[in-house]
C-alpha positions as protocol buffer text, in pm:
chain_id: "A"
residue {
  index: 1
  type: MET
  ca { x: 12294 y: 11343 z: 7427 }
}
residue {
  index: 2
  type: ARG
  ca { x: 11955 y: 11423 z: 7272 }
}
residue {
  index: 3
  type: LEU
  ca { x: 12034 y: 11196 z: 6975 }
}
residue {
  index: 4
  type: PHE
  ca { x: 12154 y: 10905 z: 7197 }
}
residue {
  index: 5
  type: VAL
  ca { x: 11827 y: 10940 z: 7383 }
}
residue {
  index: 6
  type: ASN
  ca { x: 11597 y: 10947 z: 7077 }
}
residue {
  index: 7
  type: ARG
  ca { x: 11767 y: 10653 z: 6936 }
}
residue {
  index: 8
  type: TYR
  ca { x: 11817 y: 10429 z: 7211 }
}
residue {
  index: 9
  type: TYR
  ca { x: 11551 y: 10464 z: 7436 }
}
residue {
  index: 10
  type: PRO
  ca { x: 11275 y: 10363 z: 7207 }
}
residue {
  index: 11
  type: VAL
  ca { x: 11484 y: 10031 z: 7225 }
}
residue {
  index: 12
  type: LEU
  ca { x: 11561 y: 10024 z: 7590 }
}
residue {
  index: 13
  type: ILE
  ca { x: 11173 y: 10109 z: 7662 }
}
residue {
  index: 14
  type: ASN
  ca { x: 11073 y: 9786 z: 7434 }
}
residue {
  index: 15
  type: VAL
  ca { x: 11312 y: 9545 z: 7616 }
}
residue {
  index: 16
  type: TYR
  ca { x: 11229 y: 9695 z: 7970 }
}
residue {
  index: 17
  type: THR
  ca { x: 10840 y: 9649 z: 7904 }
}
residue {
  index: 18
  type: VAL
  ca { x: 10889 y: 9286 z: 7781 }
}
residue {
  index: 19
  type: TRP
  ca { x: 11103 y: 9230 z: 8110 }
}
residue {
  index: 20
  type: ILE
  ca { x: 10818 y: 9414 z: 8336 }
}
residue {
  index: 21
  type: LEU
  ca { x: 10542 y: 9173 z: 8167 }
}
residue {
  index: 22
  type: TYR
  ca { x: 10768 y: 8870 z: 8227 }
}
residue {
  index: 23
  type: LEU
  ca { x: 10803 y: 8978 z: 8595 }
}
residue {
  index: 24
  type: LEU
  ca { x: 10415 y: 9078 z: 8610 }
}
residue {
  index: 25
  type: PHE
  ca { x: 10295 y: 8734 z: 8425 }
}
residue {
  index: 26
  type: PHE
  ca { x: 10573 y: 8480 z: 8393 }
}
residue {
  index: 27
  type: ALA
  ca { x: 10776 y: 8473 z: 8665 }
}
residue {
  index: 28
  type: SER
  ca { x: 10786 y: 8194 z: 8880 }
}
residue {
  index: 29
  type: PHE
  ca { x: 10676 y: 8379 z: 9184 }
}
residue {
  index: 30
  type: ARG
  ca { x: 10360 y: 8481 z: 9007 }
}
residue {
  index: 31
  type: TYR
  ca { x: 10173 y: 8136 z: 9063 }
}
residue {
  index: 32
  type: SER
  ca { x: 10171 y: 7961 z: 9359 }
}
residue {
  index: 33
  type: PRO
  ca { x: 9895 y: 7761 z: 9536 }
}
residue {
  index: 34
  type: THR
  ca { x: 9909 y: 7999 z: 9815 }
}
residue {
  index: 35
  type: VAL
  ca { x: 9851 y: 8295 z: 9633 }
}
residue {
  index: 36
  type: LEU
  ca { x: 9476 y: 8439 z: 9656 }
}
residue {
  index: 37
  type: PHE
  ca { x: 9351 y: 8567 z: 9331 }
}
residue {
  index: 38
  type: GLU
  ca { x: 9147 y: 8844 z: 9446 }
}
residue {
  index: 39
  type: ILE
  ca { x: 9048 y: 9209 z: 9345 }
}
residue {
  index: 40
  type: LYS
  ca { x: 9134 y: 9456 z: 9593 }
}
residue {
  index: 41
  type: THR
  ca { x: 8920 y: 9792 z: 9542 }
}
residue {
  index: 42
  type: VAL
  ca { x: 8994 y: 9956 z: 9854 }
}
residue {
  index: 43
  type: PRO
  ca { x: 9253 y: 10207 z: 9762 }
}
residue {
  index: 44
  type: PHE
  ca { x: 9555 y: 10266 z: 10021 }
}
residue {
  index: 45
  type: GLU
  ca { x: 9451 y: 9935 z: 10193 }
}
residue {
  index: 46
  type: THR
  ca { x: 9752 y: 9714 z: 10099 }
}
residue {
  index: 47
  type: ILE
  ca { x: 9949 y: 10039 z: 10151 }
}
residue {
  index: 48
  type: ASP
  ca { x: 9839 y: 10102 z: 10532 }
}
residue {
  index: 49
  type: GLU
  ca { x: 9887 y: 9728 z: 10593 }
}
residue {
  index: 50
  type: TYR
  ca { x: 10238 y: 9720 z: 10506 }
}
residue {
  index: 51
  type: SER
  ca { x: 10302 y: 10062 z: 10635 }
}
residue {
  index: 52
  type: THR
  ca { x: 10148 y: 9991 z: 10989 }
}
residue {
  index: 53
  type: LYS
  ca { x: 10216 y: 9647 z: 11023 }
}
residue {
  index: 54
  type: VAL
  ca { x: 10586 y: 9634 z: 10880 }
}
residue {
  index: 55
  type: ILE
  ca { x: 10718 y: 9450 z: 11182 }
}
residue {
  index: 56
  type: GLN
  ca { x: 10495 y: 9146 z: 11089 }
}
residue {
  index: 57
  type: TYR
  ca { x: 10654 y: 9154 z: 10741 }
}
residue {
  index: 58
  type: ASP
  ca { x: 10937 y: 9057 z: 10598 }
}
residue {
  index: 59
  type: LYS
  ca { x: 11111 y: 9414 z: 10541 }
}
residue {
  index: 60
  type: ILE
  ca { x: 11258 y: 9357 z: 10204 }
}
residue {
  index: 61
  type: ALA
  ca { x: 10904 y: 9223 z: 10079 }
}
residue {
  index: 62
  type: VAL
  ca { x: 10736 y: 9560 z: 10207 }
}
residue {
  index: 63
  type: ILE
  ca { x: 11022 y: 9742 z: 10030 }
}
residue {
  index: 64
  type: LYS
  ca { x: 10983 y: 9545 z: 9718 }
}
residue {
  index: 65
  type: ASN
  ca { x: 10602 y: 9604 z: 9697 }
}
residue {
  index: 66
  type: LEU
  ca { x: 10592 y: 9952 z: 9789 }
}
residue {
  index: 67
  type: LEU
  ca { x: 10914 y: 10101 z: 9625 }
}
residue {
  index: 68
  type: GLY
  ca { x: 10945 y: 9836 z: 9374 }
}
residue {
  index: 69
  type: ASN
  ca { x: 10639 y: 9942 z: 9237 }
}
residue {
  index: 70
  type: ILE
  ca { x: 10694 y: 10290 z: 9206 }
}
residue {
  index: 71
  type: ILE
  ca { x: 11057 y: 10271 z: 9086 }
}
residue {
  index: 72
  type: LEU
  ca { x: 10976 y: 10024 z: 8845 }
}
residue {
  index: 73
  type: PHE
  ca { x: 10742 y: 10263 z: 8668 }
}
residue {
  index: 74
  type: ILE
  ca { x: 10975 y: 10576 z: 8641 }
}
residue {
  index: 75
  type: PRO
  ca { x: 11085 y: 10521 z: 8308 }
}
residue {
  index: 76
  type: TYR
  ca { x: 10734 y: 10533 z: 8177 }
}
residue {
  index: 77
  type: GLY
  ca { x: 10744 y: 10873 z: 8284 }
}
residue {
  index: 78
  type: PHE
  ca { x: 10991 y: 10963 z: 7961 }
}
residue {
  index: 79
  type: LEU
  ca { x: 10771 y: 10827 z: 7696 }
}
residue {
  index: 80
  type: GLY
  ca { x: 10672 y: 11182 z: 7587 }
}
residue {
  index: 81
  type: ILE
  ca { x: 11049 y: 11140 z: 7379 }
}
residue {
  index: 82
  type: LEU
  ca { x: 10844 y: 10866 z: 7161 }
}
residue {
  index: 83
  type: PHE
  ca { x: 10463 y: 11016 z: 7147 }
}
residue {
  index: 84
  type: SER
  ca { x: 10458 y: 11404 z: 7170 }
}
residue {
  index: 85
  type: LYS
  ca { x: 10103 y: 11371 z: 7306 }
}
residue {
  index: 86
  type: LEU
  ca { x: 10255 y: 11199 z: 7646 }
}
residue {
  index: 87
  type: ASN
  ca { x: 10458 y: 11547 z: 7694 }
}
residue {
  index: 88
  type: GLN
  ca { x: 10131 y: 11679 z: 7855 }
}
residue {
  index: 89
  type: PHE
  ca { x: 10084 y: 11553 z: 8211 }
}
residue {
  index: 90
  type: LYS
  ca { x: 9691 y: 11450 z: 8166 }
}
residue {
  index: 91
  type: TRP
  ca { x: 9772 y: 11231 z: 7841 }
}
residue {
  index: 92
  type: LEU
  ca { x: 10046 y: 11049 z: 8015 }
}
residue {
  index: 93
  type: PHE
  ca { x: 9854 y: 11019 z: 8356 }
}
residue {
  index: 94
  type: LEU
  ca { x: 9525 y: 10897 z: 8185 }
}
residue {
  index: 95
  type: THR
  ca { x: 9694 y: 10655 z: 7926 }
}
residue {
  index: 96
  type: PHE
  ca { x: 9960 y: 10509 z: 8219 }
}
residue {
  index: 97
  type: PHE
  ca { x: 9640 y: 10477 z: 8465 }
}
residue {
  index: 98
  type: ILE
  ca { x: 9439 y: 10297 z: 8220 }
}
residue {
  index: 99
  type: ILE
  ca { x: 9729 y: 10069 z: 8057 }
}
residue {
  index: 100
  type: ILE
  ca { x: 9832 y: 9959 z: 8433 }
}
residue {
  index: 101
  type: ASN
  ca { x: 9444 y: 9891 z: 8491 }
}
residue {
  index: 102
  type: ILE
  ca { x: 9406 y: 9624 z: 8210 }
}
residue {
  index: 103
  type: ILE
  ca { x: 9760 y: 9488 z: 8323 }
}
residue {
  index: 104
  type: GLU
  ca { x: 9589 y: 9459 z: 8676 }
}
residue {
  index: 105
  type: PHE
  ca { x: 9289 y: 9276 z: 8584 }
}
residue {
  index: 106
  type: SER
  ca { x: 9493 y: 9077 z: 8341 }
}
residue {
  index: 107
  type: GLN
  ca { x: 9691 y: 8928 z: 8640 }
}
residue {
  index: 108
  type: TYR
  ca { x: 9349 y: 8839 z: 8825 }
}
residue {
  index: 109
  type: TYR
  ca { x: 9199 y: 8717 z: 8503 }
}
residue {
  index: 110
  type: PHE
  ca { x: 9489 y: 8477 z: 8386 }
}
residue {
  index: 111
  type: LYS
  ca { x: 9523 y: 8387 z: 8777 }
}
residue {
  index: 112
  type: ARG
  ca { x: 9881 y: 8542 z: 8803 }
}
residue {
  index: 113
  type: GLY
  ca { x: 9824 y: 8743 z: 9124 }
}
residue {
  index: 114
  type: PHE
  ca { x: 9553 y: 8960 z: 9238 }
}
residue {
  index: 115
  type: ALA
  ca { x: 9402 y: 9309 z: 9092 }
}
residue {
  index: 116
  type: ASP
  ca { x: 9533 y: 9590 z: 9356 }
}
residue {
  index: 117
  type: ILE
  ca { x: 9445 y: 9916 z: 9332 }
}
residue {
  index: 118
  type: ASP
  ca { x: 9714 y: 10015 z: 9544 }
}
residue {
  index: 119
  type: ASP
  ca { x: 9971 y: 9870 z: 9296 }
}
residue {
  index: 120
  type: VAL
  ca { x: 9765 y: 10098 z: 9032 }
}
residue {
  index: 121
  type: ILE
  ca { x: 9831 y: 10397 z: 9270 }
}
residue {
  index: 122
  type: LEU
  ca { x: 10229 y: 10281 z: 9298 }
}
residue {
  index: 123
  type: ASN
  ca { x: 10257 y: 10256 z: 8959 }
}
residue {
  index: 124
  type: THR
  ca { x: 10117 y: 10556 z: 8834 }
}
residue {
  index: 125
  type: PHE
  ca { x: 10275 y: 10747 z: 9062 }
}
residue {
  index: 126
  type: GLY
  ca { x: 10611 y: 10604 z: 8949 }
}
residue {
  index: 127
  type: ALA
  ca { x: 10549 y: 10719 z: 8600 }
}
residue {
  index: 128
  type: VAL
  ca { x: 10418 y: 11076 z: 8734 }
}
residue {
  index: 129
  type: ILE
  ca { x: 10790 y: 11085 z: 8913 }
}
residue {
  index: 130
  type: GLY
  ca { x: 10927 y: 10988 z: 8588 }
}
residue {
  index: 131
  type: PHE
  ca { x: 10714 y: 11250 z: 8375 }
}
residue {
  index: 132
  type: PHE
  ca { x: 10866 y: 11519 z: 8613 }
}
residue {
  index: 133
  type: ILE
  ca { x: 11211 y: 11417 z: 8609 }
}
residue {
  index: 134
  type: TYR
  ca { x: 11195 y: 11398 z: 8243 }
}
residue {
  index: 135
  type: LYS
  ca { x: 11033 y: 11746 z: 8224 }
}
residue {
  index: 136
  type: LYS
  ca { x: 11297 y: 11905 z: 8444 }
}
residue {
  index: 137
  type: TRP
  ca { x: 11564 y: 11728 z: 8280 }
}
residue {
  index: 138
  type: PHE
  ca { x: 11446 y: 11875 z: 7937 }
}
residue {
  index: 139
  type: PHE
  ca { x: 11399 y: 12197 z: 8082 }
}
residue {
  index: 140
  type: ILE
  ca { x: 11769 y: 12211 z: 8228 }
}
residue {
  index: 141
  type: ARG
  ca { x: 11894 y: 12058 z: 7888 }
}
residue {
  index: 142
  type: GLY
  ca { x: 11701 y: 12310 z: 7707 }
}
residue {
  index: 143
  type: LYS
  ca { x: 11887 y: 12608 z: 7852 }
}
């Protein structure tokens, strides 16, 4: 199994990253005359808005925004397979936090949505969940 992971994870994560970047920057829903281009800097504001006013919103949109932002980034918690430094939580967290901030502000700069600190929080949380799954999986596999 380890050989499979070591051989195919690099290919899979690269293909996955291209797909994620497509979704974040080029998918047709990313640009619309009704999309606001702003920077949201208040932590948990969007999350709170979605969770407290869920009745007013399309439930699928709420699930896609909240859970999607977490689930889509879980595979990045496994980056320690490729980069040994990212086997340490602090390096994975810091690296991913910086990268996702760059992506969020790039979306704003290129008018492909808005930069939202809640997206940074949710995406980073997804990578953290992935990291702990990865660590648990390798701990169990190592026994």
